[in-house]
XYZ file of C-alpha atoms in Angstrom:
626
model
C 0.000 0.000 0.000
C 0.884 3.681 -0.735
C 1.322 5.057 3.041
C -0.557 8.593 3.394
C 1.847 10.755 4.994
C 0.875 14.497 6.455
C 2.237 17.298 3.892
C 3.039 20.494 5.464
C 0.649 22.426 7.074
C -2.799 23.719 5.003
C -2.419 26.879 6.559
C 1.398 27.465 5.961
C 0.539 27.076 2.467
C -2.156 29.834 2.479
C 0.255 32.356 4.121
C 3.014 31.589 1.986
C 0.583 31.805 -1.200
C -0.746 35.195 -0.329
C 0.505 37.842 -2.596
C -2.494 40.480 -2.399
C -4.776 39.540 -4.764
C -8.106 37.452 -5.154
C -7.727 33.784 -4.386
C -8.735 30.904 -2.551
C -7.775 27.294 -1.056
C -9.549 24.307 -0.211
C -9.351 20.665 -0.935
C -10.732 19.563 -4.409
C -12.384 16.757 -2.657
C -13.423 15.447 0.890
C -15.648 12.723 1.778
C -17.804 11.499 4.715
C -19.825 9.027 6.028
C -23.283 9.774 6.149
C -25.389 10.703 8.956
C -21.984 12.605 10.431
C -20.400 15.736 9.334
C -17.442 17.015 7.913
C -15.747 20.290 7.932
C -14.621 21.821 4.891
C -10.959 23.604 4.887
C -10.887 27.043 3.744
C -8.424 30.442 3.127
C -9.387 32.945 1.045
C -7.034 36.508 -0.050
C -7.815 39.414 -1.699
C -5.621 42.615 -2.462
C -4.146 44.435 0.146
C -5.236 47.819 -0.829
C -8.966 47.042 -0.199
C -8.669 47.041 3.807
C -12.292 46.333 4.306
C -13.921 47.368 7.740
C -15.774 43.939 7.401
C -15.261 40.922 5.863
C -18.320 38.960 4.641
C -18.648 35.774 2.457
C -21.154 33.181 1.144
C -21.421 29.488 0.308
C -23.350 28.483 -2.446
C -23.780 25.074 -3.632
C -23.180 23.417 -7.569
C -22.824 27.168 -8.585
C -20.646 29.917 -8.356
C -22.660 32.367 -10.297
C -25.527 34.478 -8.222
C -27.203 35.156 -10.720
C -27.834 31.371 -11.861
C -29.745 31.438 -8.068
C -27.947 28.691 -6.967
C -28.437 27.380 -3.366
C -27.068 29.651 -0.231
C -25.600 26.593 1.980
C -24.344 29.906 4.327
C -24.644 33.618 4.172
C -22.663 35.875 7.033
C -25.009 39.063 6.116
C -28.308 37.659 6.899
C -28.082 34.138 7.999
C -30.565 32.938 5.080
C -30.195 29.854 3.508
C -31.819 27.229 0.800
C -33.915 24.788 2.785
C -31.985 21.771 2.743
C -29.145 23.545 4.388
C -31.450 25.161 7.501
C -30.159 23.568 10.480
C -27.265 22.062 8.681
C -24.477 24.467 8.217
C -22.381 26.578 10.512
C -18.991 28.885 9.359
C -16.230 27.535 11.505
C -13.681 30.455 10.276
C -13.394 33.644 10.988
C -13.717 35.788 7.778
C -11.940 38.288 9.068
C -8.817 36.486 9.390
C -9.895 35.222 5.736
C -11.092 31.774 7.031
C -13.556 30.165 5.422
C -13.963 27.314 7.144
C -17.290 25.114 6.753
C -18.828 22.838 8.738
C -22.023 20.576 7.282
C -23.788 18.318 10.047
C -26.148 15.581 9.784
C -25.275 14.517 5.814
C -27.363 13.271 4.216
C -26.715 11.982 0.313
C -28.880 15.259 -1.498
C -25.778 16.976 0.039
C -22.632 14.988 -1.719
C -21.917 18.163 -4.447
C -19.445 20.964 -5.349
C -19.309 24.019 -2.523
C -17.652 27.563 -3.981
C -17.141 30.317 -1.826
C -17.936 33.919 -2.174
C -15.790 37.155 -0.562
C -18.224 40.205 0.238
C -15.621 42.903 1.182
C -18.700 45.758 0.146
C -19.923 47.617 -2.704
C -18.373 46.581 -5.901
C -15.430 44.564 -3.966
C -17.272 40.856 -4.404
C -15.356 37.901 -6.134
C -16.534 34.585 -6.059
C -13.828 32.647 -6.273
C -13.423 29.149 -8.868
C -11.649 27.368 -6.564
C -14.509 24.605 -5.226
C -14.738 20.996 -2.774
C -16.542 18.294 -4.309
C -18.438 16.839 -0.794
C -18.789 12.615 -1.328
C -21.053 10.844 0.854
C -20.465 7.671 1.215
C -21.736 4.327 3.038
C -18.519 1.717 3.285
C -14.769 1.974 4.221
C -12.381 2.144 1.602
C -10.900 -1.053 1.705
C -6.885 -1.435 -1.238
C -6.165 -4.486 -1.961
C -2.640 -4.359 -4.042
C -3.275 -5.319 -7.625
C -1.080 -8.102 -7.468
C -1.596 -10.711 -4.715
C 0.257 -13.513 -5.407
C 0.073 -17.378 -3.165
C 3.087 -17.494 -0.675
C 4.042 -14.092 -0.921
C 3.739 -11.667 2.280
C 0.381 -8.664 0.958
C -0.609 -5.045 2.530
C -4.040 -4.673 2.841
C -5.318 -1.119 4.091
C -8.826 -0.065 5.521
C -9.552 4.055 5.196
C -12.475 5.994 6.017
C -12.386 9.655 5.918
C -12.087 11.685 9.901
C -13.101 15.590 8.983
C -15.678 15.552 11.376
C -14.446 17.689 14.429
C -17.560 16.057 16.947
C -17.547 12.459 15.505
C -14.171 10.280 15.105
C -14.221 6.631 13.416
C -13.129 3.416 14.830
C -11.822 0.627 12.513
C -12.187 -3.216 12.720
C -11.656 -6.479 10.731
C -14.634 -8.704 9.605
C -13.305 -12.335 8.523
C -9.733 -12.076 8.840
C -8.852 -14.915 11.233
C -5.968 -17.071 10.235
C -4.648 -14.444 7.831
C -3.189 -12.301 10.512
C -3.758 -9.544 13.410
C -4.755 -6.184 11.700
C -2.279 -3.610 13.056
C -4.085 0.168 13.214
C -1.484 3.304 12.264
C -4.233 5.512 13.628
C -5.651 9.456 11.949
C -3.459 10.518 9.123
C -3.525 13.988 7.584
C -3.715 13.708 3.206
C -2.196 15.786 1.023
C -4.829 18.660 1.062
C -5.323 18.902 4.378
C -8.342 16.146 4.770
C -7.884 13.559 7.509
C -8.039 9.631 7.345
C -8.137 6.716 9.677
C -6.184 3.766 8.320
C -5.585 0.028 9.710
C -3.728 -2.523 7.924
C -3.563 -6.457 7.640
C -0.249 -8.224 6.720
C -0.647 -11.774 5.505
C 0.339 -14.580 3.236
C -2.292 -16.096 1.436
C -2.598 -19.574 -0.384
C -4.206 -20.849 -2.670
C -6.900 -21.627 -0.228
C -7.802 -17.779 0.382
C -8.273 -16.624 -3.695
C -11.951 -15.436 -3.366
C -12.130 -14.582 0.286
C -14.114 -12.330 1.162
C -12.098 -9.376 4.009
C -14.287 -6.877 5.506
C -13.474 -3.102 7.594
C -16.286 -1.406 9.893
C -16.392 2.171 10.411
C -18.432 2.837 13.932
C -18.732 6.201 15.780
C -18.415 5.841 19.898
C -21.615 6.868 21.294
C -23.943 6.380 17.986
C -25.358 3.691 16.478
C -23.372 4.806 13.128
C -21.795 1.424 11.425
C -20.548 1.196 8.138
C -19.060 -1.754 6.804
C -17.101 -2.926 3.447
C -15.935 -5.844 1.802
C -13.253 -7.028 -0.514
C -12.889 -10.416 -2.290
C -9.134 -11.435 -2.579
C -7.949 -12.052 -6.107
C -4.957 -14.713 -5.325
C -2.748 -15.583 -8.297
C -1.595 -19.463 -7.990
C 0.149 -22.106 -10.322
C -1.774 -24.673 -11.402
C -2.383 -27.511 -9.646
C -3.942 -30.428 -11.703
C -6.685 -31.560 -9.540
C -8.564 -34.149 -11.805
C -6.714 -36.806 -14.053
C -7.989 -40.374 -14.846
C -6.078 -43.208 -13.150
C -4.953 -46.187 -15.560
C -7.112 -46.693 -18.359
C -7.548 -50.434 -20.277
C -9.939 -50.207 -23.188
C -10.384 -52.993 -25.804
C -9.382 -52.308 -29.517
C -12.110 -50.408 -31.947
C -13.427 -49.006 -28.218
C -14.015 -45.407 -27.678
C -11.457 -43.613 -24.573
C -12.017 -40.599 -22.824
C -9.143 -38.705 -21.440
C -9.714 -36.235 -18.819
C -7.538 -33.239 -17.159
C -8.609 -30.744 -15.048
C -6.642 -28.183 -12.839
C -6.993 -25.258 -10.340
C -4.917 -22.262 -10.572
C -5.629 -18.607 -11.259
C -5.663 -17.282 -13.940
C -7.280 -19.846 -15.591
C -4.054 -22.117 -16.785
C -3.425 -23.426 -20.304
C -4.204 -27.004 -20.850
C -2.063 -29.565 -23.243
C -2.817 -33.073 -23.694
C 0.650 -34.541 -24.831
C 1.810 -37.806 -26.184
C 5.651 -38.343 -26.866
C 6.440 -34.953 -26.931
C 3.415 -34.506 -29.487
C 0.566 -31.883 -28.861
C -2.611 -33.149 -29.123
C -4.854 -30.728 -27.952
C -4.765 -27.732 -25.347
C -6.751 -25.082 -24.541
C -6.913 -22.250 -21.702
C -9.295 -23.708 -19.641
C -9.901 -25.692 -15.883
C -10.999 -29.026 -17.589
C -10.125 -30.693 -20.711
C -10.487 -34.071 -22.230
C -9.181 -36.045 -24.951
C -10.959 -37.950 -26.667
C -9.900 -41.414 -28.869
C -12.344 -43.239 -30.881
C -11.748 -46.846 -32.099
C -8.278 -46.824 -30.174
C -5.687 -49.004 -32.011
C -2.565 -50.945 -30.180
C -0.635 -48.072 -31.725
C -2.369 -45.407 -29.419
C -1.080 -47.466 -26.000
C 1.168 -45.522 -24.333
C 1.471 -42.677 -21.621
C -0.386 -39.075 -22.069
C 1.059 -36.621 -20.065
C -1.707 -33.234 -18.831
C 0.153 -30.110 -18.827
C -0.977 -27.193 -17.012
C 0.501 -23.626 -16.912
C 0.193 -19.942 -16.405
C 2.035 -17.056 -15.581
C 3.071 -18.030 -12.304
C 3.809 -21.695 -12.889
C 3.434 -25.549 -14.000
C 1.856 -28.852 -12.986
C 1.912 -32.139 -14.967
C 0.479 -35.900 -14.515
C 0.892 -38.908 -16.794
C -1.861 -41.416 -17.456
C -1.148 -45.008 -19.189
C -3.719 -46.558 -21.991
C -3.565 -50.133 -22.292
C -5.267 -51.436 -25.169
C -6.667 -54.835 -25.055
C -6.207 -56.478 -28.421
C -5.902 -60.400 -29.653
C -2.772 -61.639 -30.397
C -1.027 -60.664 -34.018
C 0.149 -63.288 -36.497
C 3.248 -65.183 -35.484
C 6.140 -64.428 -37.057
C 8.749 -67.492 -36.932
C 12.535 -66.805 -36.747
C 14.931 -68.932 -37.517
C 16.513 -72.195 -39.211
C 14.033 -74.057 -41.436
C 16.382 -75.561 -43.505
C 18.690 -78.153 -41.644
C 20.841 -81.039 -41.961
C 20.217 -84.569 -39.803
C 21.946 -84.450 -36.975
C 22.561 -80.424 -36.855
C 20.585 -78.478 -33.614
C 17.493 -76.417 -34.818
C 16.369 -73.412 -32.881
C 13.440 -71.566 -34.345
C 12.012 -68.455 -32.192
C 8.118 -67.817 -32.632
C 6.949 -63.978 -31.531
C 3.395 -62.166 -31.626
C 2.387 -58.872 -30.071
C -0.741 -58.599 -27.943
C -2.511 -57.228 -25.260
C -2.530 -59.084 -22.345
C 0.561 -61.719 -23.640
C -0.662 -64.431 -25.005
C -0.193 -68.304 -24.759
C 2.303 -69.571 -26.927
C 2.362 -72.883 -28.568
C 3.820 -75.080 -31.386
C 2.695 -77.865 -32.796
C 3.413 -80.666 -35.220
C 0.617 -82.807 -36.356
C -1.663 -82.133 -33.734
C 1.227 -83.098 -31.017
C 2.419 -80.068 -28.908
C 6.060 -79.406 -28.971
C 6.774 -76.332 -26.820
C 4.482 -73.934 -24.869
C 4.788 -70.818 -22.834
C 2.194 -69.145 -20.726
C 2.514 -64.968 -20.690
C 5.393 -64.793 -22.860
C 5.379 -62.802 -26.400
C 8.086 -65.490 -27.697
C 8.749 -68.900 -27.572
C 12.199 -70.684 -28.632
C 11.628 -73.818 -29.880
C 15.701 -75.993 -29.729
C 15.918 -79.616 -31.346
C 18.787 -80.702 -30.633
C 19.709 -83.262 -33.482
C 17.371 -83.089 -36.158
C 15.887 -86.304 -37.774
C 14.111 -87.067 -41.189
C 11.188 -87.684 -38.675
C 11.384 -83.903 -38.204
C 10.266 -82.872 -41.693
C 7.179 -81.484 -41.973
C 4.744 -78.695 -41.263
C 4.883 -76.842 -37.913
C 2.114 -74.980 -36.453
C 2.468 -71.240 -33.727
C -0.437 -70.872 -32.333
C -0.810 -67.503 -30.068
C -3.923 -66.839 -28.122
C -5.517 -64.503 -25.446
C -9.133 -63.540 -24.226
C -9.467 -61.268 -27.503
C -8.305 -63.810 -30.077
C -6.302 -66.459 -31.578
C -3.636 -66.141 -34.305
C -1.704 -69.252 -35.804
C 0.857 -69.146 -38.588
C 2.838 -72.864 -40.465
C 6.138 -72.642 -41.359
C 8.045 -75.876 -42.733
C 11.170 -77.502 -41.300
C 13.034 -79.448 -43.992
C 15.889 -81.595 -42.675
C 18.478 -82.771 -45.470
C 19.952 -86.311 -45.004
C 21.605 -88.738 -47.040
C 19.407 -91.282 -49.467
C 17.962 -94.158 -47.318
C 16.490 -97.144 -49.523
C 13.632 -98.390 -48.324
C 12.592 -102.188 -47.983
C 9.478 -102.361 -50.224
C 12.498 -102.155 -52.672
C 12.486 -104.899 -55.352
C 12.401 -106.576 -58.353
C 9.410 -108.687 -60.273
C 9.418 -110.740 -63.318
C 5.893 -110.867 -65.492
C 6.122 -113.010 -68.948
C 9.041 -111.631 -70.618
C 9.866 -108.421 -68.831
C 11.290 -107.931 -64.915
C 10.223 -104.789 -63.148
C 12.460 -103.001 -60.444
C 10.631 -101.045 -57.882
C 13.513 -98.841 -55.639
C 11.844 -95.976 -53.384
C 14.650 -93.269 -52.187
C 13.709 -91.204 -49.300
C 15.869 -88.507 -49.522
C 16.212 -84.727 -49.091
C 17.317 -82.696 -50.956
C 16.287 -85.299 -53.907
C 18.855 -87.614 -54.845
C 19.879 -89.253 -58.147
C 19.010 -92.744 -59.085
C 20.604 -95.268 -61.238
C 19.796 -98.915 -61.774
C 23.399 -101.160 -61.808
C 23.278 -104.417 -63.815
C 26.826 -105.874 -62.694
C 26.746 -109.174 -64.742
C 26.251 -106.959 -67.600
C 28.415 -103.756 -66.253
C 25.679 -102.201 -67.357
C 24.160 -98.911 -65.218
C 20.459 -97.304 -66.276
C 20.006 -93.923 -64.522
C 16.992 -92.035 -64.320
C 17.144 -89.909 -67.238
C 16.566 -92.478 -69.644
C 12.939 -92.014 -69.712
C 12.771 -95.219 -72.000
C 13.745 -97.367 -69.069
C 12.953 -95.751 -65.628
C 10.130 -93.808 -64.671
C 10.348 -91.925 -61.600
C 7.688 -89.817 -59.569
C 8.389 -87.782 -56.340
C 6.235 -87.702 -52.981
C 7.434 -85.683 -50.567
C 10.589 -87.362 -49.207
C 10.135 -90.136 -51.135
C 11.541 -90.949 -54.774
C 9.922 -94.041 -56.572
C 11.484 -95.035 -59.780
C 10.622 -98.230 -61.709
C 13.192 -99.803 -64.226
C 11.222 -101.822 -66.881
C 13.542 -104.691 -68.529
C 11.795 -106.721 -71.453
C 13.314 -110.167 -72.231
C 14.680 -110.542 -69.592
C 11.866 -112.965 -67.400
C 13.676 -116.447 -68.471
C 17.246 -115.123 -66.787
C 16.495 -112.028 -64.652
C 19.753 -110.391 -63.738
C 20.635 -108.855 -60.422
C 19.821 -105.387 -59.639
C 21.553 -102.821 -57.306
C 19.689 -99.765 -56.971
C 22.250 -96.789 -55.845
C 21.116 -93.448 -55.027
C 23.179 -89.862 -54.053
C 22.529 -87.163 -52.793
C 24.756 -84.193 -51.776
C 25.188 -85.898 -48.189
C 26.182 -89.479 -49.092
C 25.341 -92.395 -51.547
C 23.717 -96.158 -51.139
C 23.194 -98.630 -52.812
C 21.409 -101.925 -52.961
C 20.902 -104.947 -54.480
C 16.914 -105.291 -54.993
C 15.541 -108.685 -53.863
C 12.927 -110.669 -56.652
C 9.248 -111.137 -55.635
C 6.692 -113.147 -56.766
C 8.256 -116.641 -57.562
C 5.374 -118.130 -58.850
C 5.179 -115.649 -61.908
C 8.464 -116.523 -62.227
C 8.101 -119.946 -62.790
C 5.412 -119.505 -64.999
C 7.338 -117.424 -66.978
C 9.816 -119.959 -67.361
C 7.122 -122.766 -68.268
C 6.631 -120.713 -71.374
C 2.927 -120.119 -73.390
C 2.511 -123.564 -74.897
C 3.292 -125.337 -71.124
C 0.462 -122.884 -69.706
C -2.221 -123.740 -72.108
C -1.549 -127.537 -72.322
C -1.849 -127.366 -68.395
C -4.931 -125.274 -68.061
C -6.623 -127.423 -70.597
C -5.758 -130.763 -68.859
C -7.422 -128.766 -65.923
C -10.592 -128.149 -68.216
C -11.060 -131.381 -69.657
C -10.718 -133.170 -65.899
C -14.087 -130.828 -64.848
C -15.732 -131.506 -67.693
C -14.924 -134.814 -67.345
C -16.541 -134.388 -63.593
C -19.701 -132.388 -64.898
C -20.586 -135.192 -67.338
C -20.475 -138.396 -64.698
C -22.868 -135.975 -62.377
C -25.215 -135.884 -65.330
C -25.219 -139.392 -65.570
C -26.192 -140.558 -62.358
C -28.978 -137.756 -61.865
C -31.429 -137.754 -64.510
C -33.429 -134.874 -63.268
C -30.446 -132.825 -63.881
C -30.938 -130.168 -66.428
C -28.317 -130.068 -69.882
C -24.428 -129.349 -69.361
C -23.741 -126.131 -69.947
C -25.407 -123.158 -71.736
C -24.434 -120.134 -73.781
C -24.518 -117.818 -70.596
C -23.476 -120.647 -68.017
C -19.433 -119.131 -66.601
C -17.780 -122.644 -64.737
C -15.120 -121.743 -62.812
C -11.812 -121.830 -64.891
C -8.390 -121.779 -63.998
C -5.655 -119.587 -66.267
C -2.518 -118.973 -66.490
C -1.503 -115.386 -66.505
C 0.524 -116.335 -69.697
C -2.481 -117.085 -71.206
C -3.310 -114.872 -74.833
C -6.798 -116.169 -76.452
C -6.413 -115.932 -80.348
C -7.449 -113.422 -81.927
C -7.687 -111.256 -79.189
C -6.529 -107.661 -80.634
C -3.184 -106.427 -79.835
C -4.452 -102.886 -78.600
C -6.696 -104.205 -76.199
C -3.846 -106.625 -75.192
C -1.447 -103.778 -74.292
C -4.221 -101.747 -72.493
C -5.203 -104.672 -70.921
C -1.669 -104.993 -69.290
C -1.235 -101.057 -68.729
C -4.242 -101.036 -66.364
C -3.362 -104.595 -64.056
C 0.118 -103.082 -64.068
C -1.509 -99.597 -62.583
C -3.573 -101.467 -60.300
C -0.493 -103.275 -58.961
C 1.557 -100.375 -58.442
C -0.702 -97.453 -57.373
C 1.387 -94.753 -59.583
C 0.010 -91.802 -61.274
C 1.029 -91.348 -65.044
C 1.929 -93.422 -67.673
C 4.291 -95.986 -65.970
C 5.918 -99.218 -67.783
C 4.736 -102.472 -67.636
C 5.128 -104.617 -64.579
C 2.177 -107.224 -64.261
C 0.394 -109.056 -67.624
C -2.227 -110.775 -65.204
C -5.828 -111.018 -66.539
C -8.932 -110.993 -63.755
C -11.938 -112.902 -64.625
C -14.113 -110.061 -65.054
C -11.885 -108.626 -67.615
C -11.990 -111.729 -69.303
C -15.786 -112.140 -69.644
C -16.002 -107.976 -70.721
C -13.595 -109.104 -74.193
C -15.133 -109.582 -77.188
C -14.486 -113.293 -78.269
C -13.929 -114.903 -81.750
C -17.669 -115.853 -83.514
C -19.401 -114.971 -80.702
C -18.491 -118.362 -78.772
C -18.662 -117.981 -74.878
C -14.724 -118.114 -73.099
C -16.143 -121.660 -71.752
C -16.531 -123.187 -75.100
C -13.523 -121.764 -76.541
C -11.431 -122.853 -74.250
C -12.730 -126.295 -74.599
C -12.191 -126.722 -78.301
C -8.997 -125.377 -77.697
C -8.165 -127.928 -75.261
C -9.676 -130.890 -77.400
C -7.277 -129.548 -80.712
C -4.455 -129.397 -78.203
C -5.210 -133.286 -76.341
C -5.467 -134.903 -79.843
């Protein structure tokens, strides 16, 4: 606060200010309280020269011009006044010693105005003078707050009413200061133009607790029932404080999140929602939100609030956790490997709580983890057995992910058993199967011959891949009388083997060697001995019905040598190219392997002049008896 401090004495100045001429002094402005009274300070001069034998004056009130009739607040001639001043007004001065010196009692607010005061010396020696006090009446104490009160710091604030009333003098007190300090009263104090004031003041330091508050001073007069009170709210400046701020948030992916911030300060602070050193939004304002629609795993993180004004900062953090399923596996590592060698392959996902880890391999769980956003996967010495598809499966509460990924272990060729030869009528079959990887070579060794047949003479070996497993056939005609030994030798960039294929089927074998015309002379016999049978039946059971008809099939034995005549040589060779299919399951166009005939192909043929394959095979066997 500005202290008022007494200036030197109203009354010096008028004596040091007179020069003998027309002039006069009094304060531009005084105030009181209404209801008392107040005494307006006046000195008047006018030229030496004059010496009057008496000194009169008059008070007149918002004009200084008689002839505008304004009204007489006090005359010294004949003691008439306006009305509203009867009673009311009284010249404290003595004119004479050119003091004009009013005193107003019992204000009242039709009073508050400008007073101008007019010298009557006689005849033409009148001059009212411009010099005027503007009278304020007023109802409440005068209460400065500085402009500037700031949270912490020590504050000055003053209480002044005005004292000009010679019969009445004020007394000052607090209203709702407790716990801001004890109000310390510097007593009546004399202003610049020669008006009096009572001041008290209250030191304090305020928080942030106190902006608002509302201080009061009342003005009472000993003896009276005169009060007068006034209030002033405190305007505290404070930093911010953040006061509101969400605690951790978890939202579910594609959900909708509400951020909030909200802090106390004054002024107002300036809000910032911030993400990674990235504004989002801010405002100046006590509350703001942010908010996130359809949230994504990329918006988890931490959001800081900032809040800040003139006098300081505040900041929180909040963390979003967004709930999402678990991504697709990604799987790295080795997936190529050779037998024997350790395999490690590492399987990672992302999600939202972690998820559940697992690999499989045909159906048969190989490694899990619980919690865990990888999982390493270590065989230690790979196999062939190892081959295949793998499966990483990932799952949470929100989801499951899976991804296949292939493990192919390289080894050396193994042959397997199921390897071997065959011998049909005049050609010998080799079956070798390879399992291999990567996929080997195969030849076909004929040692008595020092002969070797590889696979890329198509003519002779037909080969077809499945999976690990290479199956090549070598097709030898001629060769069913004296079959020669096989070795089968495949390689591979890890090793070679070899072996020497084993013959199957004996019995073909020896009816290759028997030869055509041994075959049908044989199955003949056979047919002549049942109808041989089939005739002494007939004989000893009259009732029984003719041999055989057109339609009637008797079971028949044949050789698998066995052609019919004329029989045509197309259907002979497809004939052969589907038992030989049937026997070895292959896809494609394979060579020949097996020249059996079923009965029902037999019966489907079209035979020579219509005969049924009963009869013809019995004339055939009566031509070849005789």
């Amino acid at each position: 606060m500005i202290f008022l401090t007494a200036l030197p004495l109203f009354w010096i100045m008028i004596s040091a200010s007179r020069g003998g001429h027309w002039g006069a002094w009094m304060p531009s402005s005084i105030s009181a309280f209404e209801g008392t009274c107040v005494s307006i300070p006046c000195r008047f001069d006018f030229p030496d020269e004059l010496r009057p034998a008496v000194v009169h004056g008059v008070w007149y009130f918002n004009s200084p011009y008689p002839k505008n009739y304004p009204p007489v607040v006090f005359k010294s001639r004949t003691q008439v006044v306006h009305e509203s001043f009867q009673g009311r007004s009284r010249l404290l001065g003595d004119l004479g010693l050119r003091n004009c010196t009013l005193l107003l009692s019992n204000l009242s607010p039709e009073l508050g105005g400008k007073y101008y005061f007019r010298g009557d010396l006689g005849g033409y020696n009148q001059y009212t003078f411009s010099e005027h006090s503007v009278l304020d009446i007023i109802n409440t104490p005068n209460i400065m707050v500085p402009p500037e009160v700031v949270a912490g710091t020590e504050v000055e604030v003053s209480c002044t009413v005005p004292d000009n009333c010679p019969e009445l003098h004020p007394e000052l007190s607090w209203r709702g200061h407790e716990g801001l300090g004890e109000p310390a009263v510097l007593g009546r104090l004399r202003e610049d133009e020669g008006t009096w004031v009572q001041v008290s003041l209250l030191h304090f330091v305020p928080t942030r607790e106190a902006n608002g508050y509302r201080l009061g001073c009342q003005a009472s007069f000993p003896n009276t029932t005169l009060q007068f009170e006034g209030y002033a709210s405190l305007d505290v400046k404070y930093p911010p404080v953040i006061v509101e701020m969400n605690s951790s948030v978890e939202a579910i992916e594609g959900s909708h999140v509400s951020l909030l911030c909200g802090a106390d300060s004054n002024p107002p602070p300036l809000l910032t929602w911030m993400r990674d050193g990235t504004v989002l939004r801010e405002a100046v304002t006590e509350s703001l939100s942010l908010e996130l629609d359809e949230v994504t795993p990329a918006e988890d993180g931490v959001y800081a609030c900032l809040a800040e004004n003139a006098y300081g900062q505040d900041n929180r953090t909040v963390g979003l956790s967004v709930m999402y399923a678990p991504w697709k596996p990604t799987v790295n590592g080795t997936v190529v490997a050779v037998e024997g060698e350790t395999v490690s392959i590492l399987c990672s996902t992302q999600s939202n709580p972690d998820p559940i880890l697992t690999i499989f391999k045909e159906k048969q769980i190989l490694a899990t983890v619980i919690y865990e956003s990888e999982l390493q996967l270590e065989l230690p010495a790979v196999m062939p057995e190892d081959d295949g598809e793998y499966w990483c499966v990932a799952e949470n509460q929100y989801g499951q992910r899976a991804t296949a990924f292939n493990l192919s272990v390289e080894f050396a060729p193994v042959i397997l058993l199921e390897s071997h030869c065959a011998a049909a009528r005049d050609t010998v079959q080799c079956l070798c199967v390879v399992k291999a990887n990567p996929e080997p070579s195969v030849a076909f060794e004929l040692p008595s011959r020092n002969v070797t047949v590889n696979e890329t003479e198509r003519e002779f070996v037909y080969s077809e891949r499945n999976g690990l497993l290479l199956t090549s056939i070598l097709t030898l005609r001629g060769q069913a009388q004296a079959p020669p030994r096989v070795t089968c030798s495949s390689h591979n960039l890890y090793g070679t083997k070899s072996l020497e294929l084993p013959f199957q089927g004996t019995h073909r074998l020896m009816w290759a060697k028997i030869g055509p015309v041994g075959a049908v002379v044989a199955f003949a016999i056979l047919i002549a001995i049942v109808c041989y049978i089939t005739q002494t039946r007939r004989k000893k059971n009259v009732t029984e019905s003719p041999s055989f008809s057109a339609g009637d099939d008797p079971p028949v034995l044949f050789s698998s040598d066995f052609r019919i005549s004329g029989v045509p040589e197309k259907y002979e060779s497809e004939r052969r190219l589907g038992s030989e299919r049937r026997l070895l399951g292959l896809r494609g166009e394979p060579p020949e392997l097996d020249l059996s005939y079923s009965h029902s192909d037999l019966g489907k043929r079209p035979t020579k002049d219509s005969y049924t394959l009963t009869e013809e095979l019995a004339e055939y066997a009566e031509i070849r008896v005789k």
